Structures are given as C-alpha cells and as structure tokens.
Amino acid sequence: MSQAASRSIQALVARDYGQPPTVEWVELEPPGAGEVRVRLQAAGVCHSDWHAVTGRLPMPMPMVLGHEGSGVVDAVGAGVRGVAPGDRVVVTWVPSCGACYWCLNGSSELCAEANRGAVDGTGADGRTPLSWRGAPLHRFSWAGTLAAEAVVPEAAVVRIGGDLPWREAALLGCAVQTGVGAALRSPIRAGDTVAVLGLGGVGLNVVQGARIAGAARIIGADPVAWKGELALQMGATDLVGSGQDPLSAVLDLTDGRGVDVAFEAVGSVALMAAAFNVARRGGTAVMVGVPDPTEELSVNAFAFPSQEKTLTGSWLGGSHPARDIPRLEALWRAGLLQLAPLLSHDYALADAPQALQDLLAGRVARAVVTFPDR
Amino acid sequence: MPVFQDSAALYNILGGFFDTRVRFTEEAHLIHQVGGPILFVFEEPAAQICWVPVESGREAPFELALDGQGPSPLLTFRQSGDTAHRFWHGGLDLQQALARQQVRAQGPLSRAMKLLPHLDAIYPLYADYLQAVGRGDLVLPAHGGGR
Ligand SMILES: [Zn+2]
Ligand SMILES: [Zn+2]
C-alpha cells in the first residue's frame, strides 16, 4: 500500500480532566494493517463520554470522545478482509482480539486486548493514529467517533444493511447493545416482572430488551417525567417517578415480593443497592451503570445464602458485536426494536459540546451528532 | 509472614526506595500534573507514606511525609505491605487490584493516569534497589500481571 499522508479532520477533543471539550482540527493517519477508516455519518453522545471528561472513567488524555457511530468505510489497511471501501458500518468500542482467555471462553466483551487498549489509549502497535499540536492524541476506547473520520481496528466495525438509517444505526454502537444485551442475557423468562432503575439511553434499552425477552411487567424508575413517558413507549408497564423511593415503590407494586430481575442503569451506588434489594428471593440484580472505579457497594450479606439472591454485572450487554448487531438490526426490521423514539435532537459536530451539556441536563435521551452535508 | 515484618521495616525498605530512587527519576516530575499529595496507607504492617509535591527548582519534585505527618492528600491508596511490595515490582494490574479490593483508592483516580502509564520505567528500579541494600532475598520472581 502506498504511504498516504495524514489528514486534518475536526474532532471533539477532551484536553484534560475537568476541562470542557472543544472541537479542534487534529491529524489522522491513514489506516495501518488491520485497520479501517470510517467517514462518520452519525455518532451518539453517551454519558460515558462525560465520565471520561470528568475522569470518573480513567482514560488517558487528551482524547477524541465518542464511542458509537455509523458511517462509510473509505479506506482499509493491509490484511482487512471483512469490510471494503463503500461498506456501511456501525462503529463500536470493544474490538475483541479473538485469541485471549475471555474471547475463547465466550466473553469477548471482556477481551484483555480490547481492555488494554481502552485503558492505555493505544492500538495493537502501541500507538494512536491521532495527533494534535504535534503530540499523540488518544481516543475513547479504540473509537473516537465524535469526529469527521475515525481509524479503528477492523473488529470495531460491523456491516449493516442499506435500509437502516444512519442515526438509528449509530445507537447500535453502545446504548442499544449495552441495554438490550443486558436484558437478553439476563435470566428474564416470559411472564417475569422486571425493574429498571434509571431510564437514560441505556435504561430505556434495558426496558425494550426486557420486553423483547418476554417480561410481562416492566417497572421503570426515574425522577425525570419525560423519560418515564419514553419508557412507556419502549415497553414499560409501570413507572416510579420523582419523590418516590424506588425500593418501597417497587415493593408496593409487587405485593411486597420484589421483582424477578432488577437492573441498575445509572452507576449510582445507592441505586445499585436498591436494585439488589428490589430483587425477590431467588431473584437477580444486574448492574449495568458504571460507577467510579473507587466506589464500593454495601449489601446485606445474609441475603445471598438465605434468599439465594444473585448479584451480577453486564459490560456492553455481554454483546459480541459481529454476532449481535445483525440480530439487533433484524429485531428493528421486525418492528420489535425501537430506535427512532430514542432520537430527539441532532447536532452538528461544531455543536457537540452543547450536545454533551444537553445530555447532562437530562434534556435528551440520546444526543446524536450528524454530518448532514454528506 | 508479611514481607515487611513491622512498620520500621516498611519505612526502611519501601520508604528508602521512594526516598533514594523514585524521587530522582524523570517520571517523578509527573506528580506536578497529578496536582496534589499522594498518600499510601499500608496495613500489615500499619504505616503511612505521603508523597508531598514541592515547588520546582528543588532537587526532587516531591518529599516524603511519614506516619500521617503530611498535608491532606488528593489521592489515597490503601493496601497491605505485601500488595505494595508486589505493586512496585510491576507485578500488579491496578485496574484488577481495585476491582478485587487489594487496593482501595480514594480521590480522583483519573489524576493518577498522569503517572501510572509511566511507572513501567520505575518498576525495574525496585528489584535493583532491594539488591543494592542487601535485601535481594525479597525480590519476587517475575510473573504476569494477570489481566
Ligand atoms: Zn456508551
Ligand atoms: Zn480477546
């Protein structure tokens, strides 16, 4: 392959912890071996992007934010076989290696190499394809989709069909895989009662995942009223709103029994304990939200043996993108997976800082950056 | 048997390592980017060592305060003496150690990201130091990080 030059592109850059992200011109190298370059068409803004900015998710700075998106492959490096220029793809953030202990044991979302790269901010060759003001620029977990273009490992992209709109497709990168996946891989059985604590972009997807898994009753809890309304649209049957204690409200709704499966989708230690406590005897609580890595959770120890409770967690919904994104796409095509209601506000890349602010302020379910002139 | 039999042994060996080796590395200057004192609280044996940043121009970018004498820390890491011993050999993945509660952190962990990726240059100094002070018996055999 000819050694093409770097390109200057615009990207949403977090320069240091606690500093407001800004849109900057950065340099992007052409794809190396095993890498592909994607021209983004849409990119979702996730709470995790904000957690990277504040340092709650410790990752190296400076970095290009964004870890879900959709776009067109416009160049591939040596050895790339699964995609070709012109392909429509979803970009996701756990490019598994296929060879480590976790990949070989069916948990590619925990891939050691993908995790290493997320924490170090570097690719398989120890470097990053991005630079800014002459210094290396990292990217959010191999992705960096809040940018005009991204160079990512082949395993970070999955091909999609021509009928799936860009904005909807972008959500498959993180929010939908994480939320729906958590529900589909939980012990929910047809007819179950489920509680979902926290109805943000991920929680709303847990709600529809629970519906797809056959839950008969889905109790959504969030103090923000419009999020509750959206949850009803996604399949929630009951709501717990502001001013209500989630634990006592859910117990009241279930004759004191509690729910078969409870989900926490915020990353709040108090809500995590509440999720464990609303699970019935023999029930399961699934932690989906991401707390600060220094935080600790306190629950009643006696409840494990005496109530046979299960406390478990879910990362990227336990998804394997190459397997699950086509399945999610099929569910969408069948009318079972709703994507459009999650999309309320579009932003140009130049307004990406505002998109983050609107997400934080609880004004949008999922803010999406689009590139309308493409 | 813990590696450090008592607090005096920990101050002497680990404190000595920080004092005579770590403080004079190029990487030590990154403490200014961390932005505040880093306190290590040890159990078994009980001890406290604080890295206190000092203004530039001094010989080393931080000084040590022992036994709770330092200012209030920005970051605190609690661990057993044995865990610390392993950590400074480079034999502990901090992400895993936090998840397993071998190390408990308080404060803005992201600040430590300024320093952590650069510790690879410091780890080899620890075994060297143990040899140099006649405690080669404490050097651990090389092992994987166990991600
Ligand atoms: Zn996300
Ligand atoms: Zn792997």
XYZ file of C-alpha atoms in Angstrom, chain A:
374
model
C 0.000 0.000 0.000
C 1.224 3.490 -0.682
C 2.011 5.557 2.379
C -0.695 8.176 2.152
C -0.343 11.337 4.197
C -2.171 12.183 7.403
C -5.404 14.105 7.078
C -6.595 17.069 9.072
C -10.061 16.430 10.448
C -12.326 18.038 13.003
C -12.969 16.164 16.251
C -14.407 16.725 19.719
C -11.308 16.801 21.936
C -11.175 16.483 25.713
C -7.829 18.090 26.525
C -7.680 17.262 30.221
C -9.836 16.063 33.088
C -12.433 18.588 34.090
C -11.812 20.834 31.056
C -14.778 21.449 28.754
C -14.288 19.531 25.470
C -13.794 21.608 22.327
C -13.926 20.945 18.601
C -10.394 21.018 17.185
C -8.521 20.281 13.978
C -6.475 17.125 14.559
C -4.263 14.887 12.422
C -5.417 11.391 11.495
C -3.012 8.846 9.993
C -4.224 6.522 7.252
C -5.313 3.029 8.364
C -2.462 0.652 9.183
C -2.545 -3.137 8.999
C -5.863 -4.483 10.263
C -7.409 -1.012 10.495
C -10.167 0.727 8.594
C -11.023 4.387 8.128
C -14.673 5.329 8.557
C -16.227 8.564 7.317
C -18.780 9.170 10.076
C -22.408 9.880 9.186
C -23.795 9.896 12.732
C -22.334 9.488 16.215
C -24.132 9.145 19.535
C -23.144 11.069 22.649
C -23.143 8.858 25.749
C -22.866 9.562 29.473
C -19.619 7.601 29.385
C -18.130 10.348 27.208
C -18.819 12.765 30.016
C -17.388 10.305 32.575
C -14.164 10.315 30.551
C -14.098 14.120 30.678
C -14.543 14.236 34.449
C -12.105 11.371 34.978
C -14.699 9.060 36.515
C -13.733 6.657 33.725
C -9.946 6.949 33.943
C -8.565 7.044 30.418
C -5.544 8.867 29.022
C -5.813 12.499 27.950
C -6.001 14.269 25.619
C -8.587 12.203 23.752
C -11.155 12.301 20.971
C -14.531 11.499 22.511
C -17.258 9.298 21.062
C -17.581 5.523 21.061
C -20.625 4.766 18.932
C -21.288 5.784 15.376
C -22.197 4.855 11.844
C -20.603 5.670 8.541
C -18.983 4.525 5.348
C -15.674 2.673 5.171
C -13.478 4.815 2.961
C -10.096 3.059 3.200
C -8.765 -0.199 4.627
C -5.260 -1.208 5.716
C -3.371 -4.371 4.808
C -4.976 -7.650 5.794
C -8.525 -6.304 6.226
C -10.914 -8.870 4.755
C -14.295 -8.365 6.413
C -15.106 -4.908 5.052
C -14.246 -2.904 1.957
C -14.433 0.774 0.951
C -18.047 1.770 0.400
C -19.464 -0.552 3.088
C -21.978 0.914 5.529
C -20.890 0.099 9.086
C -21.605 0.627 12.763
C -18.575 1.616 14.875
C -18.438 0.117 18.357
C -15.918 0.193 21.204
C -14.786 -3.307 22.238
C -12.790 -4.643 19.275
C -12.092 -8.117 20.658
C -8.911 -9.960 19.698
C -10.445 -13.412 19.290
C -7.460 -15.099 20.921
C -7.315 -14.194 24.631
C -8.794 -16.223 27.503
C -12.036 -14.203 27.536
C -12.539 -14.270 23.780
C -12.000 -18.027 23.730
C -14.419 -18.524 26.612
C -17.354 -16.694 25.116
C -16.965 -13.297 26.817
C -15.403 -11.219 24.080
C -16.819 -8.065 25.706
C -14.147 -8.618 28.392
C -11.345 -9.106 25.850
C -7.986 -8.453 27.531
C -6.509 -6.733 24.488
C -9.562 -4.529 23.942
C -9.447 -3.572 27.626
C -5.712 -2.832 27.469
C -6.213 -0.504 24.515
C -9.122 1.242 26.223
C -7.062 1.925 29.349
C -3.791 2.799 27.576
C -5.452 4.672 24.713
C -3.214 2.965 22.169
C -3.717 0.440 19.376
C -2.224 -3.030 18.894
C 1.057 -1.452 17.762
C 1.280 0.690 20.903
C 0.477 3.939 19.112
C -2.561 6.011 18.268
C -3.488 7.113 14.727
C -4.334 10.581 16.026
C -2.186 13.544 16.952
C -2.907 17.097 17.995
C -0.478 20.009 18.178
C 2.365 17.595 17.489
C 1.598 15.232 20.394
C -0.202 11.869 20.485
C -3.958 12.150 20.834
C -5.869 9.217 22.335
C -9.416 8.136 21.524
C -12.265 6.824 23.629
C -11.836 3.032 23.760
C -10.428 2.499 20.253
C -13.243 4.528 18.670
C -13.249 8.351 18.784
C -16.419 8.695 16.741
C -17.200 12.333 17.570
C -15.048 13.266 14.605
C -15.367 13.613 10.853
C -13.426 10.362 10.411
C -12.058 7.588 12.601
C -9.360 4.972 12.072
C -10.333 1.879 14.060
C -9.493 -1.840 14.151
C -11.499 -3.999 11.767
C -13.123 -5.669 14.798
C -14.623 -2.306 15.824
C -16.887 -2.148 12.755
C -19.858 -4.286 11.740
C -21.538 -4.076 8.338
C -25.200 -3.024 8.199
C -27.917 -3.045 5.566
C -28.881 -0.118 3.359
C -32.332 0.298 4.922
C -31.092 1.166 8.417
C -30.861 4.980 8.715
C -27.543 6.439 9.918
C -28.825 7.970 13.153
C -30.601 4.787 14.224
C -27.559 2.719 13.257
C -25.227 4.861 15.387
C -27.155 3.895 18.533
C -26.349 0.233 17.952
C -22.699 1.013 18.749
C -23.143 1.434 22.504
C -26.539 2.255 24.020
C -28.603 -0.471 22.344
C -26.019 -3.259 22.568
C -25.478 -2.379 26.238
C -29.115 -2.053 27.308
C -30.868 -4.640 25.162
C -27.937 -7.039 25.574
C -28.083 -6.793 29.363
C -31.756 -7.805 29.303
C -31.384 -10.558 26.694
C -28.511 -12.160 28.596
C -30.206 -11.869 31.997
C -32.339 -14.683 33.446
C -35.619 -12.967 32.372
C -38.239 -15.577 31.445
C -41.506 -14.990 29.607
C -44.041 -13.605 32.078
C -41.476 -12.190 34.501
C -41.671 -8.927 36.408
C -38.667 -6.668 35.939
C -37.494 -3.355 37.379
C -35.204 -0.922 35.573
C -33.711 1.776 37.806
C -32.591 4.719 35.674
C -34.156 5.482 32.267
C -31.354 7.147 30.312
C -30.191 5.949 26.901
C -29.088 2.610 28.355
C -32.003 2.124 30.785
C -34.581 2.722 28.035
C -32.879 -0.011 26.041
C -32.957 -2.363 29.022
C -36.719 -1.716 29.076
C -37.174 -2.716 25.445
C -34.763 -5.624 25.881
C -36.898 -6.886 28.756
C -39.994 -6.557 26.562
C -38.291 -8.492 23.751
C -37.227 -11.153 26.304
C -40.889 -11.624 27.260
C -41.216 -9.759 30.538
C -44.911 -9.223 31.330
C -44.407 -6.369 33.735
C -41.649 -3.811 33.415
C -41.349 -1.199 36.142
C -39.249 1.801 35.104
C -37.900 4.217 37.699
C -36.529 7.685 37.001
C -37.218 11.084 38.565
C -37.423 12.774 35.124
C -41.023 12.639 33.893
C -40.400 12.672 30.121
C -38.010 9.748 30.468
C -40.814 7.794 32.111
C -43.112 8.682 29.189
C -40.495 7.413 26.758
C -40.111 4.225 28.827
C -43.850 3.546 28.423
C -43.319 3.821 24.670
C -40.426 1.344 24.852
C -42.472 -1.200 26.799
C -42.592 -0.191 30.460
C -45.891 -1.056 32.135
C -45.436 0.862 35.414
C -43.479 3.937 36.440
C -41.799 5.079 39.625
C -41.152 8.811 39.435
C -39.746 11.748 41.333
C -40.289 11.892 45.053
C -40.792 8.132 45.261
C -38.298 5.821 46.931
C -37.611 3.185 44.250
C -37.348 0.332 46.767
C -40.620 0.880 48.564
C -42.438 1.857 45.359
C -41.377 -1.338 43.558
C -42.234 -3.465 46.618
C -45.678 -1.817 46.718
C -46.190 -2.635 43.041
C -45.277 -6.305 43.570
C -47.247 -7.153 46.716
C -44.018 -6.949 48.684
C -42.447 -9.794 46.742
C -39.976 -7.824 44.658
C -39.068 -8.419 41.015
C -37.644 -11.441 39.242
C -34.866 -9.420 37.693
C -33.753 -5.874 38.576
C -31.404 -3.649 36.581
C -29.411 -0.607 37.632
C -28.616 1.635 34.645
C -27.088 4.769 36.165
C -23.915 3.818 38.032
C -25.154 5.157 41.376
C -24.080 3.092 44.379
C -27.359 3.849 46.158
C -29.385 2.669 43.152
C -27.186 -0.416 42.806
C -28.027 -1.385 46.384
C -31.693 -0.605 45.653
C -31.611 -2.906 42.604
C -30.260 -5.730 44.764
C -32.891 -5.016 47.393
C -35.869 -4.930 44.994
C -34.981 -8.366 43.598
C -37.237 -11.096 45.015
C -35.949 -14.095 46.952
C -34.117 -16.164 44.363
C -34.032 -13.136 42.057
C -31.206 -11.483 40.180
C -29.893 -7.931 40.166
C -27.866 -6.845 37.135
C -25.516 -3.853 37.398
C -25.319 -2.087 34.033
C -24.472 1.521 35.014
C -20.804 2.383 35.516
C -19.800 3.793 38.921
C -16.484 5.440 39.788
C -13.769 2.742 39.990
C -13.030 3.710 43.601
C -16.600 3.169 44.814
C -17.737 0.262 46.982
C -21.177 -1.248 47.382
C -22.716 -2.417 50.637
C -25.481 -5.018 50.630
C -26.804 -7.469 53.200
C -24.508 -10.496 53.229
C -27.087 -12.857 54.751
C -29.350 -12.290 51.734
C -27.002 -14.235 49.448
C -27.421 -17.655 51.091
C -30.733 -17.151 52.885
C -32.529 -15.598 49.887
C -30.492 -17.176 47.106
C -30.024 -13.776 45.524
C -27.724 -13.261 42.573
C -25.841 -10.014 42.068
C -24.215 -9.751 38.683
C -22.952 -7.228 36.150
C -23.069 -6.532 32.443
C -20.489 -4.830 30.189
C -21.572 -3.840 26.667
C -24.597 -6.035 27.417
C -22.392 -9.109 27.088
C -22.528 -8.448 23.349
C -20.311 -9.756 20.603
C -20.854 -7.020 18.013
C -20.294 -9.157 14.910
C -22.932 -11.576 16.197
C -25.332 -9.174 17.897
C -25.519 -6.065 15.709
C -27.055 -8.089 12.836
C -29.515 -9.604 15.332
C -30.456 -6.147 16.668
C -30.872 -4.984 13.085
C -33.204 -7.946 12.450
C -35.235 -7.070 15.545
C -35.523 -3.485 14.292
C -36.639 -4.695 10.850
C -39.255 -6.916 12.510
C -40.613 -3.916 14.419
C -39.561 -5.312 17.792
C -36.663 -2.966 18.441
C -37.444 0.752 18.501
C -34.672 3.159 17.637
C -36.406 6.302 16.369
C -38.017 7.268 19.721
C -34.549 7.473 21.286
C -33.561 10.146 18.791
C -34.797 13.552 19.740
C -32.055 16.070 18.982
C -29.427 16.241 16.242
C -26.334 18.394 16.422
C -23.597 19.405 14.025
C -20.094 18.390 15.116
C -19.390 22.057 15.910
C -22.226 21.873 18.475
C -21.055 18.612 20.072
C -20.096 20.397 23.335
C -23.715 21.580 23.569
C -24.925 18.032 22.884
C -22.962 16.843 25.928
C -24.452 19.639 28.038
C -27.990 18.774 26.945
C -27.416 15.110 27.774
C -26.104 16.017 31.233
C -29.000 18.345 31.900
C -31.420 15.485 31.121
C -32.868 17.326 28.122
C -32.298 14.467 25.635
C -32.359 10.646 25.706
C -29.595 10.332 23.154
C -27.918 13.283 21.510
C -26.682 12.438 18.031
C -24.088 14.313 16.014
C -24.791 14.143 12.290
C -22.977 15.228 9.155
C -25.888 16.452 7.030
C -23.795 17.602 4.063
C -22.559 14.058 3.380
